Coordinates of C-alpha atoms and ligand atoms in Angstrom, one line a residue:
Chain A
M1 CA 0.0 0.2 0.1
G2 CA 1.2 3.3 -1.0
A3 CA 2.3 5.2 2.0
R4 CA 3.4 8.2 0.2
P5 CA 1.3 11.5 0.2
V6 CA 0.1 12.1 -3.3
E7 CA -1.0 15.6 -4.6
G8 CA -2.5 16.8 -1.2
L9 CA -4.1 13.6 -0.5
I10 CA -3.0 11.6 2.3
V11 CA -2.9 8.2 1.2
D12 CA -1.0 6.0 3.9
H13 CA -3.1 4.9 6.7
K14 CA -3.8 7.5 9.2
S15 CA -5.2 5.9 12.1
C16 CA -4.3 2.4 11.8
G17 CA -1.1 2.1 10.0
C18 CA -1.8 -1.3 8.5
R19 CA -0.4 -2.1 5.2
S20 CA -2.6 -5.3 4.4
S21 CA -3.3 -5.5 0.7
R22 CA -6.5 -6.9 1.4
L23 CA -8.0 -3.7 2.3
R24 CA -9.4 -1.0 -0.1
I25 CA -9.1 2.2 1.5
K26 CA -11.1 5.4 1.2
W27 CA -10.0 8.7 2.6
R28 CA -11.3 12.2 3.3
E29 CA -9.8 15.5 3.5
P30 CA -6.6 15.7 5.3
G31 CA -5.7 17.5 8.6
L32 CA -9.2 17.9 9.9
G33 CA -9.4 14.9 12.2
A34 CA -11.6 12.8 9.9
D35 CA -8.6 12.1 7.6
Y36 CA -8.5 8.4 8.9
L37 CA -9.3 5.6 6.8
M38 CA -11.9 3.1 6.8
H39 CA -11.3 -0.6 5.7
K40 CA -13.7 -2.0 3.4
V41 CA -13.4 -5.8 3.2
A42 CA -15.9 -8.4 2.9
T43 CA -16.8 -9.7 6.5
S44 CA -19.0 -12.3 4.9
R45 CA -16.2 -14.4 5.1
V46 CA -16.5 -14.7 8.6
D47 CA -19.0 -16.8 10.4
W48 CA -19.4 -14.4 13.2
S49 CA -22.1 -16.5 15.4
A50 CA -20.0 -19.7 15.0
L51 CA -17.3 -17.7 16.9
R52 CA -19.4 -17.1 19.8
A53 CA -19.0 -20.8 20.4
D54 CA -15.4 -20.4 21.4
F55 CA -16.2 -18.3 24.3
P56 CA -17.6 -20.6 27.1
I57 CA -18.7 -17.5 29.2
L58 CA -21.1 -16.4 26.5
R59 CA -23.3 -19.2 27.4
E60 CA -23.7 -17.7 31.2
R61 CA -27.1 -16.6 32.1
V62 CA -27.5 -13.7 34.4
N63 CA -30.5 -12.8 36.3
G64 CA -32.3 -15.4 34.5
H65 CA -31.5 -13.9 31.0
P66 CA -29.0 -15.0 28.4
L67 CA -25.7 -12.6 29.0
I68 CA -25.3 -9.7 26.7
Y69 CA -21.8 -8.5 27.0
F70 CA -21.4 -5.1 26.1
D71 CA -18.4 -4.2 28.3
N72 CA -15.6 -4.9 25.9
A73 CA -13.9 -1.6 26.3
A74 CA -13.3 -2.5 30.0
T75 CA -12.2 -6.2 29.2
S76 CA -13.0 -8.8 26.5
Q77 CA -14.1 -12.5 27.1
K78 CA -11.4 -15.0 26.5
P79 CA -12.0 -18.0 23.8
R80 CA -11.1 -21.5 24.9
A81 CA -8.1 -21.4 22.5
V82 CA -6.4 -19.0 25.0
L83 CA -7.8 -20.7 28.3
D84 CA -6.4 -24.1 26.9
V85 CA -2.9 -22.6 26.2
V86 CA -2.7 -21.3 29.4
R87 CA -3.7 -24.4 31.3
S88 CA -1.5 -26.6 29.3
Y89 CA 1.6 -24.2 30.2
Y90 CA 0.9 -24.8 33.8
E91 CA 0.3 -28.6 33.2
H92 CA 3.5 -29.1 30.9
E93 CA 5.7 -26.3 31.0
N94 CA 5.6 -24.4 34.3
A95 CA 9.1 -23.3 35.4
N96 CA 10.7 -19.9 36.0
V97 CA 12.5 -18.3 33.1
H98 CA 15.8 -17.2 32.3
R99 CA 17.3 -19.0 35.4
G100 CA 16.7 -22.7 35.4
L101 CA 19.3 -25.1 33.8
H102 CA 16.7 -27.8 33.9
A103 CA 14.2 -28.7 31.0
L104 CA 11.1 -27.4 32.1
S105 CA 12.8 -23.9 32.8
A106 CA 14.4 -24.2 29.0
R107 CA 10.7 -24.6 27.4
A108 CA 9.0 -22.1 29.6
T109 CA 12.1 -19.5 28.5
E110 CA 11.7 -20.6 24.9
H111 CA 7.7 -20.3 25.1
Y112 CA 7.8 -16.9 26.7
E113 CA 10.4 -15.3 24.4
K114 CA 8.6 -17.0 21.3
S115 CA 5.6 -15.0 22.7
R116 CA 7.5 -11.8 22.6
Q117 CA 8.3 -12.4 19.0
R118 CA 4.7 -13.0 18.2
V119 CA 3.9 -9.6 19.5
A120 CA 6.6 -7.9 17.8
D121 CA 5.4 -9.4 14.6
F122 CA 1.6 -8.7 15.5
I123 CA 2.5 -5.1 15.8
G124 CA 5.1 -4.8 13.1
A125 CA 7.9 -3.8 15.6
A126 CA 11.5 -4.3 13.9
S127 CA 12.7 -6.5 16.7
A128 CA 11.4 -8.5 19.7
D129 CA 13.9 -6.7 21.8
E130 CA 11.4 -3.5 21.3
I131 CA 8.7 -5.6 23.1
V132 CA 8.7 -5.1 27.0
F133 CA 5.9 -7.3 28.9
T134 CA 4.4 -5.3 31.6
R135 CA 1.1 -5.7 33.6
G136 CA -0.9 -3.8 31.2
T137 CA -1.4 -0.3 29.5
T138 CA -1.1 1.5 33.0
E139 CA 2.0 -0.1 34.0
S140 CA 3.6 0.6 30.2
I141 CA 2.6 4.3 30.3
N142 CA 4.0 4.7 34.0
L143 CA 7.1 3.0 33.1
V144 CA 7.7 5.7 30.2
A145 CA 6.7 8.4 32.5
Q146 CA 9.0 7.7 35.2
A147 CA 11.9 5.9 33.5
W148 CA 11.9 7.7 30.4
G149 CA 10.5 10.8 31.5
G150 CA 12.3 10.9 34.7
K151 CA 15.8 10.9 32.6
F152 CA 14.7 13.1 30.0
L153 CA 12.3 15.9 31.1
R154 CA 13.3 18.8 32.7
A155 CA 11.6 21.8 34.2
G156 CA 9.7 24.0 32.0
D157 CA 9.4 21.1 29.3
V158 CA 6.0 20.5 28.3
I159 CA 4.0 17.1 28.0
L160 CA 1.1 17.1 25.6
L161 CA -1.8 15.5 26.1
T162 CA -5.6 15.5 25.0
E163 CA -8.6 16.0 26.9
M164 CA -9.8 12.8 26.4
E165 CA -7.3 10.7 27.9
H166 CA -8.0 7.7 30.2
H167 CA -6.6 8.4 33.7
S168 CA -3.9 6.0 33.1
N169 CA -2.3 8.2 30.2
L170 CA -3.1 11.4 32.6
V171 CA -2.1 10.6 36.4
P172 CA 1.4 9.1 35.6
W173 CA 2.1 12.5 33.6
Q174 CA 0.9 14.7 36.7
L175 CA 2.9 12.7 38.9
L176 CA 6.1 13.2 36.8
S177 CA 5.3 16.9 36.2
E178 CA 4.8 17.6 39.7
R179 CA 8.1 15.8 40.6
I180 CA 10.4 17.4 38.0
G181 CA 8.4 20.9 37.3
A182 CA 7.3 20.2 33.6
Q183 CA 4.0 21.6 32.5
L184 CA 1.0 19.6 31.2
R185 CA -1.0 20.9 28.1
F186 CA -4.0 19.5 26.4
V187 CA -5.3 19.4 23.1
P188 CA -9.1 20.0 23.5
V189 CA -11.8 18.0 22.3
R190 CA -14.6 19.3 19.7
D191 CA -18.4 19.1 20.5
D192 CA -18.5 16.1 18.3
G193 CA -16.1 14.1 20.1
T194 CA -13.2 14.7 17.8
L195 CA -9.7 16.4 18.8
A196 CA -9.4 20.1 17.8
L197 CA -6.6 19.6 15.3
E198 CA -6.7 23.1 14.5
K199 CA -5.4 24.1 17.7
L200 CA -2.4 21.8 17.3
S201 CA 0.1 23.9 15.7
S202 CA -0.2 26.4 18.7
L203 CA 0.3 23.6 21.2
L204 CA 2.8 21.6 19.8
T205 CA 5.6 24.2 20.4
P206 CA 9.4 23.3 20.4
E207 CA 9.1 23.0 24.6
V208 CA 6.8 20.1 23.9
K209 CA 9.1 17.0 24.6
M210 CA 6.4 14.2 24.6
L211 CA 2.9 13.8 22.8
A212 CA 1.0 11.0 24.5
F213 CA -2.5 10.6 23.2
T214 CA -5.1 7.9 22.8
H215 CA -5.7 5.9 19.6
V216 CA -9.3 5.1 20.3
S217 CA -11.2 6.9 23.1
N218 CA -12.6 4.4 25.6
S219 CA -15.8 6.7 26.0
L220 CA -16.4 8.4 22.7
G221 CA -15.2 5.6 20.4
T222 CA -13.4 8.4 18.4
I223 CA -10.3 7.0 16.2
N224 CA -7.5 9.6 16.3
P225 CA -5.1 10.2 13.3
V226 CA -2.3 8.7 14.7
V227 CA 0.1 8.9 11.7
D228 CA -0.5 12.3 11.4
L229 CA 0.1 13.2 15.0
C230 CA 3.1 11.2 15.3
Q231 CA 4.6 13.1 12.2
K232 CA 3.7 16.6 13.7
A233 CA 5.5 15.7 16.9
R234 CA 8.4 14.6 15.6
A235 CA 8.5 17.7 13.3
V236 CA 9.1 19.6 16.6
G237 CA 11.3 17.0 18.0
A238 CA 8.7 15.4 20.6
V239 CA 8.7 11.8 21.5
T240 CA 5.2 10.1 21.1
L241 CA 3.6 7.6 22.8
V242 CA 0.3 6.1 21.7
D243 CA -2.3 4.4 24.2
A244 CA -3.5 1.6 21.9
A245 CA -5.7 0.0 24.6
Q246 CA -8.9 0.3 22.9
S247 CA -7.6 -0.2 19.0
I248 CA -5.0 -2.9 19.7
G249 CA -7.6 -6.0 19.3
H250 CA -9.9 -4.3 16.9
M251 CA -8.1 -2.8 13.8
P252 CA -4.9 -3.4 12.0
L253 CA -1.9 -1.7 13.6
N254 CA 1.6 -1.4 12.7
V255 CA 3.8 0.7 15.0
Q256 CA 6.3 1.3 12.0
E257 CA 3.7 3.0 9.9
L258 CA 2.1 4.7 12.5
G259 CA 5.4 6.4 13.2
C260 CA 5.0 6.3 17.2
D261 CA 8.0 5.8 19.7
F262 CA 6.1 4.3 22.3
L263 CA 2.9 2.2 22.0
A264 CA 0.9 0.6 25.3
F265 CA -1.8 -1.8 25.3
S266 CA -3.4 -4.6 27.6
G267 CA -3.7 -8.1 27.0
H268 CA -7.0 -8.2 28.6
K269 CA -8.9 -6.2 26.0
M270 CA -7.9 -8.7 23.1
C271 CA -9.0 -12.0 24.4
A272 CA -5.8 -12.3 26.3
P273 CA -5.5 -12.9 30.4
T274 CA -5.5 -10.3 32.7
G275 CA -2.2 -8.8 34.3
I276 CA -0.5 -8.9 30.6
G277 CA 0.5 -6.0 28.6
V278 CA 3.0 -4.7 26.3
L279 CA 5.1 -1.6 26.0
Y280 CA 6.6 -1.2 22.5
G281 CA 9.5 1.0 22.5
R282 CA 11.5 2.1 19.6
S283 CA 14.7 0.7 20.0
E284 CA 16.7 3.9 19.3
I285 CA 14.9 5.3 22.2
V286 CA 14.2 2.5 24.6
E287 CA 18.2 1.8 25.0
S288 CA 18.9 5.1 26.3
V289 CA 16.1 4.7 28.9
P290 CA 17.6 3.6 32.3
P291 CA 16.0 0.8 34.6
W292 CA 12.7 1.5 36.2
H293 CA 12.2 -1.5 38.6
G294 CA 15.3 -3.0 40.1
G295 CA 15.5 -6.6 41.0
G296 CA 16.3 -10.4 39.5
E297 CA 16.4 -10.8 35.7
M298 CA 17.3 -7.4 34.7
I299 CA 20.8 -7.4 35.8
V300 CA 24.0 -8.2 34.4
S301 CA 26.1 -8.5 37.4
V302 CA 25.6 -7.2 41.0
T303 CA 28.0 -6.1 44.0
L304 CA 26.9 -5.1 47.1
E305 CA 27.4 -1.4 46.0
K306 CA 26.3 -1.5 42.3
S307 CA 24.9 -3.4 39.6
S308 CA 25.2 -3.3 35.7
F309 CA 21.9 -3.7 33.9
K310 CA 20.8 -5.9 30.9
K311 CA 20.1 -4.3 27.4
P312 CA 16.0 -3.7 26.7
P313 CA 13.7 -5.4 27.0
H314 CA 14.7 -7.3 29.9
R315 CA 16.2 -4.3 31.8
F316 CA 12.6 -3.5 32.1
E317 CA 11.4 -6.8 33.4
A318 CA 12.4 -7.1 36.9
G319 CA 11.6 -10.3 38.9
T320 CA 9.8 -13.2 37.7
P321 CA 7.3 -12.2 34.8
N322 CA 3.7 -13.0 34.1
I323 CA 4.8 -16.0 32.0
A324 CA 1.3 -17.8 31.4
G325 CA 0.0 -14.2 30.5
A326 CA 2.7 -13.5 28.0
I327 CA 2.2 -17.0 26.4
G328 CA -1.6 -16.4 26.8
L329 CA -1.3 -13.2 24.9
A330 CA 0.5 -15.0 22.0
A331 CA -2.4 -17.5 21.8
A332 CA -4.8 -14.6 21.4
I333 CA -2.9 -12.9 19.0
D334 CA -3.1 -16.3 16.7
Y335 CA -6.7 -16.4 17.4
I336 CA -7.5 -12.9 16.5
E337 CA -5.3 -13.2 13.3
G338 CA -7.1 -16.2 12.5
I339 CA -10.3 -14.0 12.0
G340 CA -8.5 -10.7 10.6
R341 CA -8.0 -7.5 12.2
A342 CA -9.7 -5.6 9.4
E343 CA -12.8 -8.0 9.3
I344 CA -12.9 -7.3 13.1
F345 CA -12.7 -3.4 12.6
Q346 CA -15.2 -3.7 9.6
H347 CA -17.7 -5.7 12.3
D348 CA -17.1 -3.1 14.9
V349 CA -17.9 -0.4 12.7
D350 CA -21.3 -2.2 11.3
L351 CA -22.5 -2.9 14.9
A352 CA -21.6 0.8 16.1
G353 CA -23.5 2.0 13.0
Y354 CA -26.7 -0.3 13.4
A355 CA -26.7 0.4 17.1
L356 CA -26.4 4.3 16.5
K357 CA -29.3 3.6 14.0
R358 CA -31.5 2.0 16.5
M359 CA -30.7 4.5 19.4
A360 CA -31.5 7.3 17.1
E361 CA -35.1 5.9 17.3
L362 CA -35.2 6.3 21.0
P363 CA -36.7 9.7 22.0
G364 CA -34.6 11.3 25.0
L365 CA -31.3 9.2 24.6
R366 CA -28.5 11.3 23.6
V367 CA -25.1 9.9 22.2
L368 CA -21.9 11.3 22.8
G369 CA -18.9 11.2 20.3
P370 CA -18.5 11.5 16.4
E371 CA -21.7 10.3 14.5
R372 CA -19.5 8.5 12.1
D373 CA -16.2 6.8 11.6
R374 CA -15.7 5.7 15.2
G375 CA -15.1 2.4 16.8
G376 CA -17.5 0.1 18.3
V377 CA -17.7 2.3 22.0
I378 CA -21.0 4.1 22.1
S379 CA -21.5 6.2 25.3
F380 CA -25.0 7.8 26.0
V381 CA -27.2 9.4 28.5
M382 CA -30.9 9.3 28.7
D383 CA -33.4 12.1 30.0
A384 CA -35.5 9.4 31.9
A385 CA -32.8 7.7 34.0
H386 CA -29.4 8.4 35.4
P387 CA -26.5 6.0 34.1
H388 CA -26.4 4.3 37.3
D389 CA -30.0 3.5 37.4
L390 CA -29.8 2.5 33.8
T391 CA -27.0 0.3 34.3
T392 CA -28.5 -1.4 37.3
F393 CA -31.8 -1.9 35.4
A394 CA -30.3 -3.2 32.5
D395 CA -28.1 -5.8 34.6
Q396 CA -31.6 -7.1 35.9
Y397 CA -32.0 -8.5 31.8
G398 CA -28.6 -9.8 31.6
L399 CA -27.4 -6.9 29.7
A400 CA -23.9 -5.6 30.7
L401 CA -23.2 -2.0 30.1
R402 CA -20.7 0.4 32.2
G403 CA -22.6 3.4 33.9
G404 CA -20.1 6.0 35.3
H405 CA -17.1 8.2 34.0
H406 CA -15.1 5.5 32.3
C407 CA -11.8 6.6 34.0
N408 CA -12.8 9.9 32.0
Q409 CA -13.5 12.5 34.7
P410 CA -12.2 15.5 32.7
L411 CA -13.9 14.3 29.7
M412 CA -17.2 14.0 31.2
R413 CA -16.8 17.5 32.9
R414 CA -16.0 18.6 29.3
F415 CA -19.5 17.3 28.1
G416 CA -21.3 18.4 31.1
V417 CA -22.5 15.0 32.2
P418 CA -21.8 13.4 35.5
G419 CA -21.1 10.0 33.6
T420 CA -22.5 8.2 31.0
S421 CA -24.1 4.7 30.3
R422 CA -21.3 2.8 27.7
A423 CA -22.1 -0.1 25.3
S424 CA -19.1 -1.3 23.8
F425 CA -18.9 -4.3 21.2
Y426 CA -16.5 -6.9 20.1
F427 CA -16.6 -9.5 17.3
Y428 CA -18.5 -11.8 19.0
N429 CA -21.4 -9.5 19.6
T430 CA -24.4 -9.6 17.1
R431 CA -27.0 -7.4 15.8
E432 CA -29.8 -9.3 17.4
E433 CA -28.0 -8.4 20.5
I434 CA -28.3 -4.8 19.9
D435 CA -32.1 -5.1 19.3
R436 CA -32.5 -6.8 22.8
M437 CA -30.3 -3.8 24.1
I438 CA -32.6 -1.1 22.5
E439 CA -35.9 -3.4 23.7
I440 CA -34.4 -2.9 27.3
L441 CA -33.7 0.6 27.0
E442 CA -37.5 1.1 26.0
K443 CA -38.4 -0.3 29.3
T444 CA -35.8 1.7 31.0
A445 CA -37.4 4.6 30.1
R446 CA -40.9 3.7 30.7
F447 CA -40.0 2.4 34.2
F448 CA -38.1 5.7 35.1
K449 CA -40.2 8.3 33.2
Chain B
M1 CA -46.1 -6.2 41.1
N2 CA -44.6 -7.0 37.8
P3 CA -42.9 -10.6 38.4
E4 CA -40.5 -9.8 35.4
L5 CA -39.0 -7.3 37.5
G6 CA -38.7 -8.6 40.8
D7 CA -35.7 -7.2 42.8
L8 CA -35.9 -4.2 40.7
E9 CA -39.2 -3.3 41.6
E10 CA -37.9 -3.9 45.5
L11 CA -35.2 -1.6 44.8
Y12 CA -37.0 1.0 42.9
Q13 CA -40.4 1.4 45.0
E14 CA -43.0 3.6 43.9
V15 CA -42.2 5.8 47.0
I16 CA -38.4 6.0 46.2
L17 CA -39.1 7.2 42.3
D18 CA -41.5 9.4 43.4
H19 CA -38.9 11.0 46.4
S20 CA -36.3 10.6 43.2
R21 CA -38.5 12.8 40.9
R22 CA -39.7 15.4 43.4
P23 CA -37.2 15.5 46.1
R24 CA -38.5 16.9 49.6
N25 CA -36.5 19.5 51.4
F26 CA -34.5 20.4 48.1
G27 CA -32.9 23.9 48.1
E28 CA -30.4 25.9 50.0
L29 CA -30.7 26.3 53.6
A30 CA -29.6 30.1 54.1
D31 CA -28.4 30.3 57.6
A32 CA -27.1 26.8 57.7
A33 CA -24.6 26.2 60.8
V34 CA -22.9 23.4 58.8
R35 CA -22.5 22.7 54.9
V36 CA -21.2 19.1 53.8
H37 CA -20.6 18.2 50.2
G38 CA -20.6 14.6 49.6
D39 CA -19.3 13.2 46.4
N40 CA -19.5 9.8 44.9
P41 CA -16.6 10.2 42.5
A42 CA -17.4 6.7 41.1
C43 CA -20.2 8.0 39.4
G44 CA -19.9 12.1 39.8
D45 CA -23.0 11.9 42.1
E46 CA -22.9 15.3 44.4
I47 CA -25.3 16.4 47.1
H48 CA -24.7 19.5 49.3
L49 CA -26.0 19.4 52.7
G50 CA -27.2 22.2 55.1
V51 CA -28.0 21.7 58.4
K52 CA -29.1 24.0 61.4
F53 CA -28.9 22.8 65.0
D54 CA -31.2 23.6 67.9
G55 CA -30.1 24.6 71.3
D56 CA -29.5 21.1 72.4
G57 CA -27.7 20.2 69.3
G58 CA -30.7 18.6 67.5
L59 CA -31.3 18.9 64.1
Q60 CA -33.7 21.9 63.7
E61 CA -33.6 22.3 59.8
I62 CA -31.9 20.3 57.1
K63 CA -32.0 20.7 53.3
F64 CA -30.2 19.5 50.3
T65 CA -29.2 20.2 46.8
G66 CA -27.0 18.3 44.2
H67 CA -27.6 15.9 41.4
G68 CA -27.5 12.0 40.9
C69 CA -29.1 8.8 40.6
A70 CA -32.5 7.9 41.8
I71 CA -31.2 6.2 44.7
S72 CA -29.1 8.6 46.3
Q73 CA -31.8 11.3 45.7
A74 CA -34.5 9.6 47.1
S75 CA -32.3 8.8 50.2
A76 CA -31.5 12.2 50.5
S77 CA -35.0 13.3 50.4
L78 CA -36.3 10.7 52.7
M79 CA -33.5 11.2 54.9
T80 CA -34.0 14.9 55.4
T81 CA -38.1 14.2 56.1
K82 CA -37.1 11.6 58.6
L83 CA -34.5 13.8 60.3
K84 CA -35.9 17.0 60.7
G85 CA -36.3 17.7 64.6
K86 CA -34.7 14.7 65.8
S87 CA -32.1 14.8 68.6
R88 CA -28.4 14.1 68.0
D89 CA -28.5 10.8 69.7
E90 CA -31.7 9.8 67.6
V91 CA -29.8 10.9 64.5
E92 CA -26.7 8.6 65.3
E93 CA -29.0 6.1 66.1
M94 CA -30.9 6.4 63.0
L95 CA -27.7 6.4 61.0
R96 CA -26.7 3.1 62.2
A97 CA -29.8 1.5 61.8
F98 CA -30.0 2.9 58.2
H99 CA -26.5 1.5 57.6
D100 CA -27.6 -2.0 58.8
L101 CA -30.7 -2.0 56.8
V102 CA -28.8 -1.3 53.4
T103 CA -25.7 -3.6 54.2
T104 CA -26.9 -6.7 56.3
E105 CA -29.8 -9.1 56.7
T106 CA -32.0 -7.0 58.7
N107 CA -32.2 -7.5 62.6
N108 CA -35.7 -7.3 64.4
D109 CA -35.7 -4.0 66.1
A110 CA -34.0 -1.9 63.4
P111 CA -36.8 -1.6 61.2
K112 CA -39.7 -0.2 63.3
K113 CA -37.8 3.3 64.3
L114 CA -36.8 3.6 60.7
G115 CA -40.4 3.9 59.4
D116 CA -40.5 5.3 56.0
L117 CA -36.9 4.5 55.4
L118 CA -37.7 1.0 55.3
V119 CA -38.7 1.4 51.5
M120 CA -34.8 1.6 51.0
R121 CA -34.4 -2.3 51.9
G122 CA -34.3 -3.1 48.2
V123 CA -30.7 -1.8 48.2
R124 CA -29.4 -4.5 50.4
K125 CA -29.7 -6.8 47.1
F126 CA -27.6 -4.4 44.8
P127 CA -23.9 -4.1 46.6
Q128 CA -22.7 -1.5 43.9
R129 CA -25.7 0.8 45.1
V130 CA -25.0 0.8 48.8
K131 CA -22.8 3.9 48.3
C132 CA -25.6 5.9 46.5
A133 CA -27.9 5.3 49.2
M134 CA -25.2 6.0 52.1
L135 CA -24.1 9.2 50.5
P136 CA -26.7 11.6 52.3
W137 CA -26.2 10.0 55.4
R138 CA -22.5 9.9 55.4
A139 CA -23.0 13.9 55.0
V140 CA -25.3 14.0 58.0
G141 CA -22.8 12.0 60.0
Q142 CA -19.8 14.7 59.0
A143 CA -22.3 17.6 60.0
L144 CA -23.0 15.8 63.4
R145 CA -19.0 15.7 63.9
Q146 CA -18.2 19.2 63.5
S147 CA -21.2 21.2 64.4
E148 CA -20.4 24.2 62.1
G149 CA -18.5 25.3 59.0
E150 CA -17.8 23.4 55.6
A151 CA -16.7 19.8 55.2
T152 CA -16.5 17.2 52.1
V153 CA -17.3 13.6 52.4
S154 CA -16.6 10.9 49.8
T155 CA -18.0 7.7 49.1
E156 CA -14.2 6.7 48.5
E157 CA -13.0 7.2 51.7
P158 CA -13.1 4.5 54.5
E159 CA -16.6 3.8 55.8
F160 CA -17.7 5.1 59.3
A161 CA -17.5 2.3 61.7
Ligands
LIG501 C1 -7.8 4.1 26.5 C2 -7.6 3.3 27.7 N1 -6.2 3.1 28.1 C3 -5.8 3.0 29.3 C4 -6.7 1.8 30.1 C5 -6.0 1.3 31.1 O1 -6.0 -0.1 30.8 P1 -5.6 -1.0 31.9 O2 -6.4 -0.8 32.8 O3 -5.5 -2.6 31.3 O4 -4.0 -1.0 32.3 C6 -7.8 1.5 29.3 C7 -8.8 0.8 30.0 O5 -9.2 0.4 31.1 C8 -8.3 2.4 28.1 O6 -9.4 2.1 27.8

């Protein structure tokens, strides 16, 4: 896929950086936030309802009703393929990594390091050495803020974030800036839930040393133009960090085409177990980052006075890592690639489009975020019922929504709501489930009216 | 009673919905001795409670403003109706009894003195909603503790004993 701008039209893949030749791509006016591209693929190839059988939990009944799981932005469910791999690891390979000279330790180490390579391939990293295993997005971002930020940022430097960041891409920077006297700046969010990119040129000044932003908003579903943002940040010499928590399992994504320096994500939102996540760090940058946590595994030699440290990624993995988690993550990647990330994205977009259309039929219901070109995350408020009451009510019908501020308190304030209800989809969700949600929302409105 | 609704109907009894739609004692208390702001950061609910004491430290006047879910609003409305004119000891006793009502299986004596507040017992089956019901009560507990001035309480702080 050509990744060069041609005659003023941006033809690279602005949001996902994928290079799959299967995709037919359309683009729109560059520079205004809507300049990312939509995949057009035939999703009919995938038997979506058959995939549901891979997820044992989808057979659960909740409060006497079949479970409708629409809280995927919080965490996804796990397919049997992942559960089996984790179990098999504990039954046949369990040992500590990088320590034992015995057979099991060798097996565990090999499987763990193979998983790292699997992650590298999945996100298009140049090398497995650029992949640090962490507990999740939050830990990945804290690592960058504390280890990279602690070394390279000074009083007066600016960290540029956006108003739509999850608390986990806000609080670590607040902690850092309080410690070293750096300043935080924010790209505002427009009323339609997109970033006010027209403000970028005045915000992205040479004092900006870090631009950290989310790929897909966990409240609004907005998809941000990553390629564009990273390019502009690089032009002023800023390092970039992309929070890919909401995009990683939902669309094709390639770090080299995105052009970011760091990228953080959690396994548990993409079919892997909880407690495992990734920090991608471009090798030129990550090599100069000092250790964060100290302990076993991350050292070369230790005396009572001082230690020398391994190269990345092991420099950043002190102590016994989450071996089963890493192996489970690799299995989740296999599973997701078996379906196809472009197909998953198209399915998300279809479901979101269908849900938005059906929700527009409900009087007194307002959806936050962009009207189109968004991921499968829909936040809404209903005149008749507070999000808390709505969520409790829906739960009695087996419908799992999330109600509250979604770790986006500043964004909720920006939109003048205390919180919202949120429905977020994944590939195992169906239009029938959305129809059922609409019925339940109608009941809710009648009940609280 | 609609059998399909079950626990929901017990949680959202008609009286509760009525109090949440038309809260009693809603408004600023101009000459309040204590103002307590109660926050539930988990959902953005807020209650601002104004209290005036009589000569013996009893609750002479109590009013609230704020916004939130049906449970927190109704709980505040019911609470103010119940507590107005009560002595300090009575309020403290009521606070404990109400806490028990929404968190534990009812014991046998608590219910009677709670009177109208018994409609809130459905909350017990919804542990995530206990914070909503307790928010105004936390605020009044704080008001008793300080007798004058302003304070803030949050549902994220440790529960009182
Ligand atoms: C956009 C975004 N960033 C960060 C996070 C934090 O992820 P985790 O809690 O797995 O560290 C989440 C999910 O909660 C998220 O949606």
